[in-house]
PDB file of C-alpha atoms in Angstrom:
ATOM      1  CA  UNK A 130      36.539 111.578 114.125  1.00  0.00           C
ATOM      2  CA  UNK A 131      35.597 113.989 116.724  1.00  0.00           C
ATOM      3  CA  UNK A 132      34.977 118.119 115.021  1.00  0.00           C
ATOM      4  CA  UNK A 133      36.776 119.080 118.341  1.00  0.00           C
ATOM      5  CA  UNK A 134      40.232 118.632 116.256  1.00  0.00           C
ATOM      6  CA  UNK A 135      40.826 121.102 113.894  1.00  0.00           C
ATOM      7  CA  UNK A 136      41.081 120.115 110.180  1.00  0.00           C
ATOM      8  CA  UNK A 137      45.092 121.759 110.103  1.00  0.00           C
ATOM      9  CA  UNK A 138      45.365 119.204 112.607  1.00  0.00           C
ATOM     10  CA  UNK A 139      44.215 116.677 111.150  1.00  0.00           C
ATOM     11  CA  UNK A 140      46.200 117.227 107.255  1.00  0.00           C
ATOM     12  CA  UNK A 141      49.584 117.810 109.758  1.00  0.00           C
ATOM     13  CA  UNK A 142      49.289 114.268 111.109  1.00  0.00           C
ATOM     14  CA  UNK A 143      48.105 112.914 108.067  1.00  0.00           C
ATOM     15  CA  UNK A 144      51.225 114.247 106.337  1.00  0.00           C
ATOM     16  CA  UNK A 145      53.483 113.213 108.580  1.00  0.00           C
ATOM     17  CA  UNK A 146      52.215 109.510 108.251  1.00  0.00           C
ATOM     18  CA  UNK A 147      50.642 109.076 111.418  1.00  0.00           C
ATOM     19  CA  UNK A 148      47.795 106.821 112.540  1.00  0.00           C
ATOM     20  CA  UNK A 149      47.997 104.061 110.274  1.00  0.00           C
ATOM     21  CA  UNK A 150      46.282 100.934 111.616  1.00  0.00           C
ATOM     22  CA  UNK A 151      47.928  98.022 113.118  1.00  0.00           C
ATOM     23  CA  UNK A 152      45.121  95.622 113.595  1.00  0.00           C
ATOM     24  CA  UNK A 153      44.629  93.134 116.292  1.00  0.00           C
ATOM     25  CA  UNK A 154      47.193  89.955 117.037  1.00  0.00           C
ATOM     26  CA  UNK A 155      45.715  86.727 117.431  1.00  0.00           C
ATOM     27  CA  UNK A 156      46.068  86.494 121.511  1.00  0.00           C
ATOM     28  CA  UNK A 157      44.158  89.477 122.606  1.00  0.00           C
ATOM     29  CA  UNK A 158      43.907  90.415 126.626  1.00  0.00           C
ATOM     30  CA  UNK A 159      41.459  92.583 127.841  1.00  0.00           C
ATOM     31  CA  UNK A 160      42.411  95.320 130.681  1.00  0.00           C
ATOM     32  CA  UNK A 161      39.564  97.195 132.624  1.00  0.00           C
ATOM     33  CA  UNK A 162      42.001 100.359 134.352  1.00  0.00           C
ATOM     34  CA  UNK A 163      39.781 101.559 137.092  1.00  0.00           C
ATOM     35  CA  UNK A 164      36.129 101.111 136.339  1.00  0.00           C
ATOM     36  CA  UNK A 165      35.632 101.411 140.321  1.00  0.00           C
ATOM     37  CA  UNK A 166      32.834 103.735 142.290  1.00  0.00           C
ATOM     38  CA  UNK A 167      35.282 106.428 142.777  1.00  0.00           C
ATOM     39  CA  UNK A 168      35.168 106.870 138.543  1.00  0.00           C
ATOM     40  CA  UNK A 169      31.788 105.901 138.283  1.00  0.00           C
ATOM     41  CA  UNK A 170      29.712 106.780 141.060  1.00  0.00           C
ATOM     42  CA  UNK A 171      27.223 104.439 142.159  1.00  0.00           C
ATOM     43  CA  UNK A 172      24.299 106.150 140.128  1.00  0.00           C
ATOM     44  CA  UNK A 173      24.182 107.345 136.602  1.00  0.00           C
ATOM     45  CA  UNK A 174      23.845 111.230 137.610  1.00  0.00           C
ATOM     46  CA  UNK A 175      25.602 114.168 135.497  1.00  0.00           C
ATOM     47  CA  UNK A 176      28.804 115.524 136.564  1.00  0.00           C
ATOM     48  CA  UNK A 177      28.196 118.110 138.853  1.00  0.00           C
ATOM     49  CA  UNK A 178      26.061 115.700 141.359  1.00  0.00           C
ATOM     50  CA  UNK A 179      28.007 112.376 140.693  1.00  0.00           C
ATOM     51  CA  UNK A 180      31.383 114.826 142.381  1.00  0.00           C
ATOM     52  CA  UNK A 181      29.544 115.358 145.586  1.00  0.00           C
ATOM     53  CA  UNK A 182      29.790 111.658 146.614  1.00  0.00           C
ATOM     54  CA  UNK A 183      33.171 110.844 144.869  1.00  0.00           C
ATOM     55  CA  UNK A 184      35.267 114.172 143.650  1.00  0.00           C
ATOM     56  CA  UNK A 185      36.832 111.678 141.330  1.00  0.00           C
ATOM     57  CA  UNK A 186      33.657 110.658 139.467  1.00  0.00           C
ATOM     58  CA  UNK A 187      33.141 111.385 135.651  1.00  0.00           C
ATOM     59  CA  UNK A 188      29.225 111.243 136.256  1.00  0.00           C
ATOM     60  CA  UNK A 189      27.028 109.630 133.268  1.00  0.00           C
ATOM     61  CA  UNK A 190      29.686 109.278 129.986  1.00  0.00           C
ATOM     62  CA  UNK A 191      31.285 106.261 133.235  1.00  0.00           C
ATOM     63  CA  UNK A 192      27.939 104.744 132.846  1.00  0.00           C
ATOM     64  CA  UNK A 193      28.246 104.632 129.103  1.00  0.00           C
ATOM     65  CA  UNK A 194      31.015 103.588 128.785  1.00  0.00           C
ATOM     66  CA  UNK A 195      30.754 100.647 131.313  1.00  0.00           C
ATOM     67  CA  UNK A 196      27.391  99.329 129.064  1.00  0.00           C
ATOM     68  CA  UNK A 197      30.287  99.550 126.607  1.00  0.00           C
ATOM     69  CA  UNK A 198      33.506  97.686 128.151  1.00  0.00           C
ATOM     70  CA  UNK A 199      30.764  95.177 129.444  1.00  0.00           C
ATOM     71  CA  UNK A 200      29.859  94.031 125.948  1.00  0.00           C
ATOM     72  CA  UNK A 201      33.536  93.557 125.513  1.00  0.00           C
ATOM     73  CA  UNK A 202      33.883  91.329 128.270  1.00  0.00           C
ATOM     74  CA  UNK A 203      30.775  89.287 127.421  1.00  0.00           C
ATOM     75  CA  UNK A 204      33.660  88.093 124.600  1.00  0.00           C
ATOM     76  CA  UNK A 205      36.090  88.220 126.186  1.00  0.00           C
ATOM     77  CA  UNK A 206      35.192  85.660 128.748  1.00  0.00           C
ATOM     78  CA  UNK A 207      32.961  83.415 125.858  1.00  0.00           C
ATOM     79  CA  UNK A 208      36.507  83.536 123.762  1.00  0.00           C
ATOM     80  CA  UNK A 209      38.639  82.385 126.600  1.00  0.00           C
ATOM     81  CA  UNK A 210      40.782  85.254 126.323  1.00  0.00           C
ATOM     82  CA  UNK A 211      42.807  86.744 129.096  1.00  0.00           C
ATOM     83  CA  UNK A 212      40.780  89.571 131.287  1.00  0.00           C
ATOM     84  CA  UNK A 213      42.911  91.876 133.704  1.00  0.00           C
ATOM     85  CA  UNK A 214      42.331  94.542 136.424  1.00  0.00           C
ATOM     86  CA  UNK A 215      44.562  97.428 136.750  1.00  0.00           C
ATOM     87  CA  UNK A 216      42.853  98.844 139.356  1.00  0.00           C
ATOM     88  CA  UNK A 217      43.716 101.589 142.184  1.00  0.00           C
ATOM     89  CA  UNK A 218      44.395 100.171 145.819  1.00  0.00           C
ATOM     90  CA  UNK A 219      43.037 101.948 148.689  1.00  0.00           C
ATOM     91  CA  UNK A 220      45.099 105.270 149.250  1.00  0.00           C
ATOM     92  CA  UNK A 221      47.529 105.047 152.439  1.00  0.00           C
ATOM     93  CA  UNK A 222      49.790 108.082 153.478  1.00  0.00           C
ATOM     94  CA  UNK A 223      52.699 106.953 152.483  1.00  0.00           C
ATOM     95  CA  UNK A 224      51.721 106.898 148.840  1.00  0.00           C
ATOM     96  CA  UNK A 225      50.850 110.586 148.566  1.00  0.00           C
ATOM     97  CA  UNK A 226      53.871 112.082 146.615  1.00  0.00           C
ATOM     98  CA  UNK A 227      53.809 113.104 143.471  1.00  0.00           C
ATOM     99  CA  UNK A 228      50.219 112.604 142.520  1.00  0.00           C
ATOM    100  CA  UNK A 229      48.791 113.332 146.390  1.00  0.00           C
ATOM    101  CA  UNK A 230      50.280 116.791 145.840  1.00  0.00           C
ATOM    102  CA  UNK A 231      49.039 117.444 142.500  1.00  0.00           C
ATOM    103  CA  UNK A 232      45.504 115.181 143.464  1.00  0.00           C
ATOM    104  CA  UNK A 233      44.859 115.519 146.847  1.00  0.00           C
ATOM    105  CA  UNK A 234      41.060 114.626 146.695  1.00  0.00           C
ATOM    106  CA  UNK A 235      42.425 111.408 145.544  1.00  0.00           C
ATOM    107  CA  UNK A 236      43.608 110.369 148.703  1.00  0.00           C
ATOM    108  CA  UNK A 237      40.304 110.519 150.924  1.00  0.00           C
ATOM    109  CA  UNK A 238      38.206 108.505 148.796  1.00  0.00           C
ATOM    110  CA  UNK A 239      35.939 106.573 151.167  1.00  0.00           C
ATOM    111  CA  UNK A 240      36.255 102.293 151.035  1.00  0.00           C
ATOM    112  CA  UNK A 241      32.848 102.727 148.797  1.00  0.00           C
ATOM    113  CA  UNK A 242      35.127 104.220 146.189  1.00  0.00           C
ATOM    114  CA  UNK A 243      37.399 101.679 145.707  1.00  0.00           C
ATOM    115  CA  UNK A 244      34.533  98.926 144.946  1.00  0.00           C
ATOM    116  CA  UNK A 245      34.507  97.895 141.257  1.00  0.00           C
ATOM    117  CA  UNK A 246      31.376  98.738 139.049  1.00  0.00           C
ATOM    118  CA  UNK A 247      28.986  95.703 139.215  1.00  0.00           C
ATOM    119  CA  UNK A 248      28.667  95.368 135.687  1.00  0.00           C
ATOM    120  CA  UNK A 249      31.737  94.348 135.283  1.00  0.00           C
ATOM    121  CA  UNK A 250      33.748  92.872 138.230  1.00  0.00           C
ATOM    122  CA  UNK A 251      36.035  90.468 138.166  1.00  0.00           C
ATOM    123  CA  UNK A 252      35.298  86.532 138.194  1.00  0.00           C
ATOM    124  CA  UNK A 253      37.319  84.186 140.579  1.00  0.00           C
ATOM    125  CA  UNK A 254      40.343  83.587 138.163  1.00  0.00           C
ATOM    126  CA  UNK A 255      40.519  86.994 136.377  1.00  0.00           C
ATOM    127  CA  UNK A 256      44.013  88.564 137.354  1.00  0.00           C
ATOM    128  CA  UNK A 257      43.618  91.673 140.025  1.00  0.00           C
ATOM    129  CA  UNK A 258      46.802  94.326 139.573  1.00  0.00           C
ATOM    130  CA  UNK A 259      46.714  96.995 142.394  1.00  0.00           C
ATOM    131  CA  UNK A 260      48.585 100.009 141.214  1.00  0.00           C
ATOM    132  CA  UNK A 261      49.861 103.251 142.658  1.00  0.00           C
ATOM    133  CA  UNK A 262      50.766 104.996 139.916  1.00  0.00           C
ATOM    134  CA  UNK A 263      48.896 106.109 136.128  1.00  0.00           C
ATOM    135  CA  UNK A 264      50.104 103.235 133.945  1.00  0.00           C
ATOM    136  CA  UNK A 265      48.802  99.798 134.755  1.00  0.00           C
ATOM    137  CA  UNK A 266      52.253  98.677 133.469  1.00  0.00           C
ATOM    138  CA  UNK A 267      54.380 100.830 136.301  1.00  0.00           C
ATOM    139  CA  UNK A 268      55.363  98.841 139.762  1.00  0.00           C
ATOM    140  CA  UNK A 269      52.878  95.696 138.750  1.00  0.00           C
ATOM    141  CA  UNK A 270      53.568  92.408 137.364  1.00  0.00           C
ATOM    142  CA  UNK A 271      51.281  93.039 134.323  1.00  0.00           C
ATOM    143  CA  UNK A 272      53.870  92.554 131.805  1.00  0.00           C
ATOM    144  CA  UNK A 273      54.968  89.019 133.360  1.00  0.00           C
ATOM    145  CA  UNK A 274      51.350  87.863 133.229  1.00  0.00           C
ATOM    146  CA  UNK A 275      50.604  88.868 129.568  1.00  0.00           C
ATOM    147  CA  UNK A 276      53.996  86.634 128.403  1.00  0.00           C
ATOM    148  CA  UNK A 277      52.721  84.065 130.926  1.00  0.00           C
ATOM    149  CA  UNK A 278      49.333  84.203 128.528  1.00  0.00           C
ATOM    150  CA  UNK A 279      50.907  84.132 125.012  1.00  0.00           C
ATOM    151  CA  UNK A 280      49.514  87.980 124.985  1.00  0.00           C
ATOM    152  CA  UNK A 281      50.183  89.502 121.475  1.00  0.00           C
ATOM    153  CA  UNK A 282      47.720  92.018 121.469  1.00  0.00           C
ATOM    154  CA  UNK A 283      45.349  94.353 124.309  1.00  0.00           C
ATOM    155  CA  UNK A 284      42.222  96.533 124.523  1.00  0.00           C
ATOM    156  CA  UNK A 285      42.742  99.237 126.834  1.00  0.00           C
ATOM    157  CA  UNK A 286      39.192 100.313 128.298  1.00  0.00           C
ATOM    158  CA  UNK A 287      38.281 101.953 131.775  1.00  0.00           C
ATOM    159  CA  UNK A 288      39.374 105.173 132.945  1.00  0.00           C
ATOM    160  CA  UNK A 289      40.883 108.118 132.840  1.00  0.00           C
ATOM    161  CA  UNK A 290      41.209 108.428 128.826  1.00  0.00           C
ATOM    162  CA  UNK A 291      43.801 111.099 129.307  1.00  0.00           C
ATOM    163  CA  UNK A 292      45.473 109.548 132.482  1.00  0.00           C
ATOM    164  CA  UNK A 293      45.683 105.522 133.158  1.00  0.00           C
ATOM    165  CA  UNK A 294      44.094 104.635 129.905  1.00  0.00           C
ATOM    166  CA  UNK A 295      46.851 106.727 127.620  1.00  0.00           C
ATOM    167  CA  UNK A 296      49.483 106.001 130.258  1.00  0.00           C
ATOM    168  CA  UNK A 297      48.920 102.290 130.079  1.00  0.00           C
ATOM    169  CA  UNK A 298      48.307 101.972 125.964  1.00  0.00           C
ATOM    170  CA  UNK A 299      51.640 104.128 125.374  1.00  0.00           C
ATOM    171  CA  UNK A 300      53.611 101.351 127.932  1.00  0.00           C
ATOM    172  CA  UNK A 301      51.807  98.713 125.846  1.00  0.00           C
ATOM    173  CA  UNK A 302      52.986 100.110 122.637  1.00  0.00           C
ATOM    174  CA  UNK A 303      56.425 100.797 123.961  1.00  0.00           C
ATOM    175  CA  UNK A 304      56.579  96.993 124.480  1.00  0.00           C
ATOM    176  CA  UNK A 305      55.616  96.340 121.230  1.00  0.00           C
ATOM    177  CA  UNK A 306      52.124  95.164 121.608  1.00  0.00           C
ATOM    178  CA  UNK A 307      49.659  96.017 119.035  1.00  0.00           C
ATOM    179  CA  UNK A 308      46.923  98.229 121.213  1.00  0.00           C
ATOM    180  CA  UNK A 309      42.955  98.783 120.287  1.00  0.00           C
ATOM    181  CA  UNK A 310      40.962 101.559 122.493  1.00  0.00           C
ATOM    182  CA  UNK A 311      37.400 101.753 122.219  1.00  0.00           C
ATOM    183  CA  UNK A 312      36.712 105.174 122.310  1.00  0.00           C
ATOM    184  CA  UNK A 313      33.302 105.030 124.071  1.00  0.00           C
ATOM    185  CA  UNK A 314      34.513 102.119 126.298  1.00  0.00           C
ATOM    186  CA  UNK A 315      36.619 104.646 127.659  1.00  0.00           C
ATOM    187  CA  UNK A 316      35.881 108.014 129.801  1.00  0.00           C
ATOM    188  CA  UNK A 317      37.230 110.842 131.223  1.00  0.00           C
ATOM    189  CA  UNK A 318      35.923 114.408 133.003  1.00  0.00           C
ATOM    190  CA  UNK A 319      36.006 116.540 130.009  1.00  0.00           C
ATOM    191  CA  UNK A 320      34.556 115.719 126.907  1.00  0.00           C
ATOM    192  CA  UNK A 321      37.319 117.716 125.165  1.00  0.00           C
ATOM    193  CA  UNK A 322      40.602 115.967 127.186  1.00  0.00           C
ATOM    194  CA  UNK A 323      39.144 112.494 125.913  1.00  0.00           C
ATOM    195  CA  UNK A 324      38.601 113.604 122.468  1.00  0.00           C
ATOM    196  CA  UNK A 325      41.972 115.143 121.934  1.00  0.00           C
ATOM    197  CA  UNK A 326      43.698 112.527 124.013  1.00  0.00           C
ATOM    198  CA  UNK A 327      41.879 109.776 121.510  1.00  0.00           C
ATOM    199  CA  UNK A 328      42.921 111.209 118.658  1.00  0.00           C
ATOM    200  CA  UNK A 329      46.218 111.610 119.879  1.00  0.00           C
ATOM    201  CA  UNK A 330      46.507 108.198 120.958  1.00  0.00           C
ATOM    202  CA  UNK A 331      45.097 107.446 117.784  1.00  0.00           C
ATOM    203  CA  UNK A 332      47.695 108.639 115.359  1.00  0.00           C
ATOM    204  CA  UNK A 333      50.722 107.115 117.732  1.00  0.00           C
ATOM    205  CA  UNK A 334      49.918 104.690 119.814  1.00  0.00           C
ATOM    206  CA  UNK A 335      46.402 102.577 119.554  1.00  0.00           C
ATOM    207  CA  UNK A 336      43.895 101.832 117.275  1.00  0.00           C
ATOM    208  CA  UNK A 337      40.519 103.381 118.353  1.00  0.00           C
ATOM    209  CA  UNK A 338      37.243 102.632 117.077  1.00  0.00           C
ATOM    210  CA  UNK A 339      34.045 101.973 118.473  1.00  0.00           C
ATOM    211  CA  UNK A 340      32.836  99.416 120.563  1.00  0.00           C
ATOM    212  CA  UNK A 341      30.623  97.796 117.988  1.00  0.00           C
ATOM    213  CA  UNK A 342      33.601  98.365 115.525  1.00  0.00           C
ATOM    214  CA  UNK A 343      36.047  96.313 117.545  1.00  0.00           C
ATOM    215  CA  UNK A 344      33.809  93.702 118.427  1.00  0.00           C
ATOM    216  CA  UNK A 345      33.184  92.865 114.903  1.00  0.00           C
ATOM    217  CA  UNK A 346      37.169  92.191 113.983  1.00  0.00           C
ATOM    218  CA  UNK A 347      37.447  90.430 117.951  1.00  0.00           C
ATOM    219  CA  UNK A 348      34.574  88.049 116.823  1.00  0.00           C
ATOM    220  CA  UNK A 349      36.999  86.968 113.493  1.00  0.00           C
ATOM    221  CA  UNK A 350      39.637  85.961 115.734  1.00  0.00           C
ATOM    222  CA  UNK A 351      40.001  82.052 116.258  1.00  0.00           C
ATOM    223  CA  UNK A 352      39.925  81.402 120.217  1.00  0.00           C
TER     224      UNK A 352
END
């Protein structure tokens, strides 16, 4: 666990009975929230150069983490197992509101932006969910597709940790699926947001481990 959370913080949670593990189901989907250019870049360069092509970019931990959620889907796709794109659509002005005024950087990204990552983009037959909005649960048909699948269980992965990622695993858990995030499958700007937000998510909502971690219980389950 990250040093960034203070120990008080830590015993208070504990205390209170928080962030037991749930474990994984035996129908696991996979969701990749936003692993496009606009979050990446499309070079591994630190922060402060990766925001002069996209101002959206997280710069290298993207690249990291994409090595990451690409192991993941190796399995994923080898298991049989359900793989979905939450993804943001190109930005028209009619969808400014809320988030335009709070993010308005977010609606000039150029068409370069919205291109996934190469190392993982989706196959012919993987399920593509535009979305206008933080959770990849919110005006999409996500839900119908995972009861469609026999879903009992998801890995949350992509980006931001503290926005779509934690927006979409609290929806999960709210609908009573049993939710794993990676923690370095997962990125955001600050190193300090994703911590906190990880540990947070950790003691309410998701299970979070490492990649390597996760993998090893994924690779018990029966396909």
């Amino acid at each position: 666990m990250s040093e960034i959370i203070d120990d008080l913080t830590k015993e208070r949670y504990d205390a209170a009975g928080f962030g037991r593990p749930v474990g994984m189901g035996q129908r696991p989907a996979l969701l990749i929230i936003d692993v496009q250019y606009r979050t990446t870049g499309t070079q591994p360069v630190p922060f402060d150069e990766a925001i002069e092509e996209f101002t959206t970019s997280c710069g290298e931990v993207a690249w990291d983490a994409v090595a990451n959620i690409s192991q993941l889907l190796t399995l994923f796709r080898a298991k049989g197992w359900p793989v979905l794109y939450p993804y943001v659509a190109p930005k028209k002005a009619f969808d400014a509101g809320a988030l335009g005024a709070k993010v308005p950087g977010i609606m000039d990204i150029p068409d370069k932006g919205y291109e996934f990552h190469p190392d993982i983009a989706p196959l012919e037959g993987e399920i593509l969910l535009p979305k206008r909005h933080p959770s990849a649960f919110f005006g999409t048909p996500l839900l119908s597709y995972l009861v469609q699948a026999g879903v009992d269980s998801l890995v949350v992965t992509g980006c931001s940790t503290s926005g779509c990622v934690r927006g979409s695993a609290v929806d999960a858990f709210s609908y009573n699926y049993k939710v794993a995030v990676p923690s370095d499958a997962v990125y955001d700007r600050s190193p300090l947001v994703h911590e906190v937000n990880l540990f947070d998510m950790g003691q309410k909502y998701a299970d979070v481990s490492t990649t390597s971690d996760l993998l090893g219980t994924l690779q018990e389950i029966d396909a």
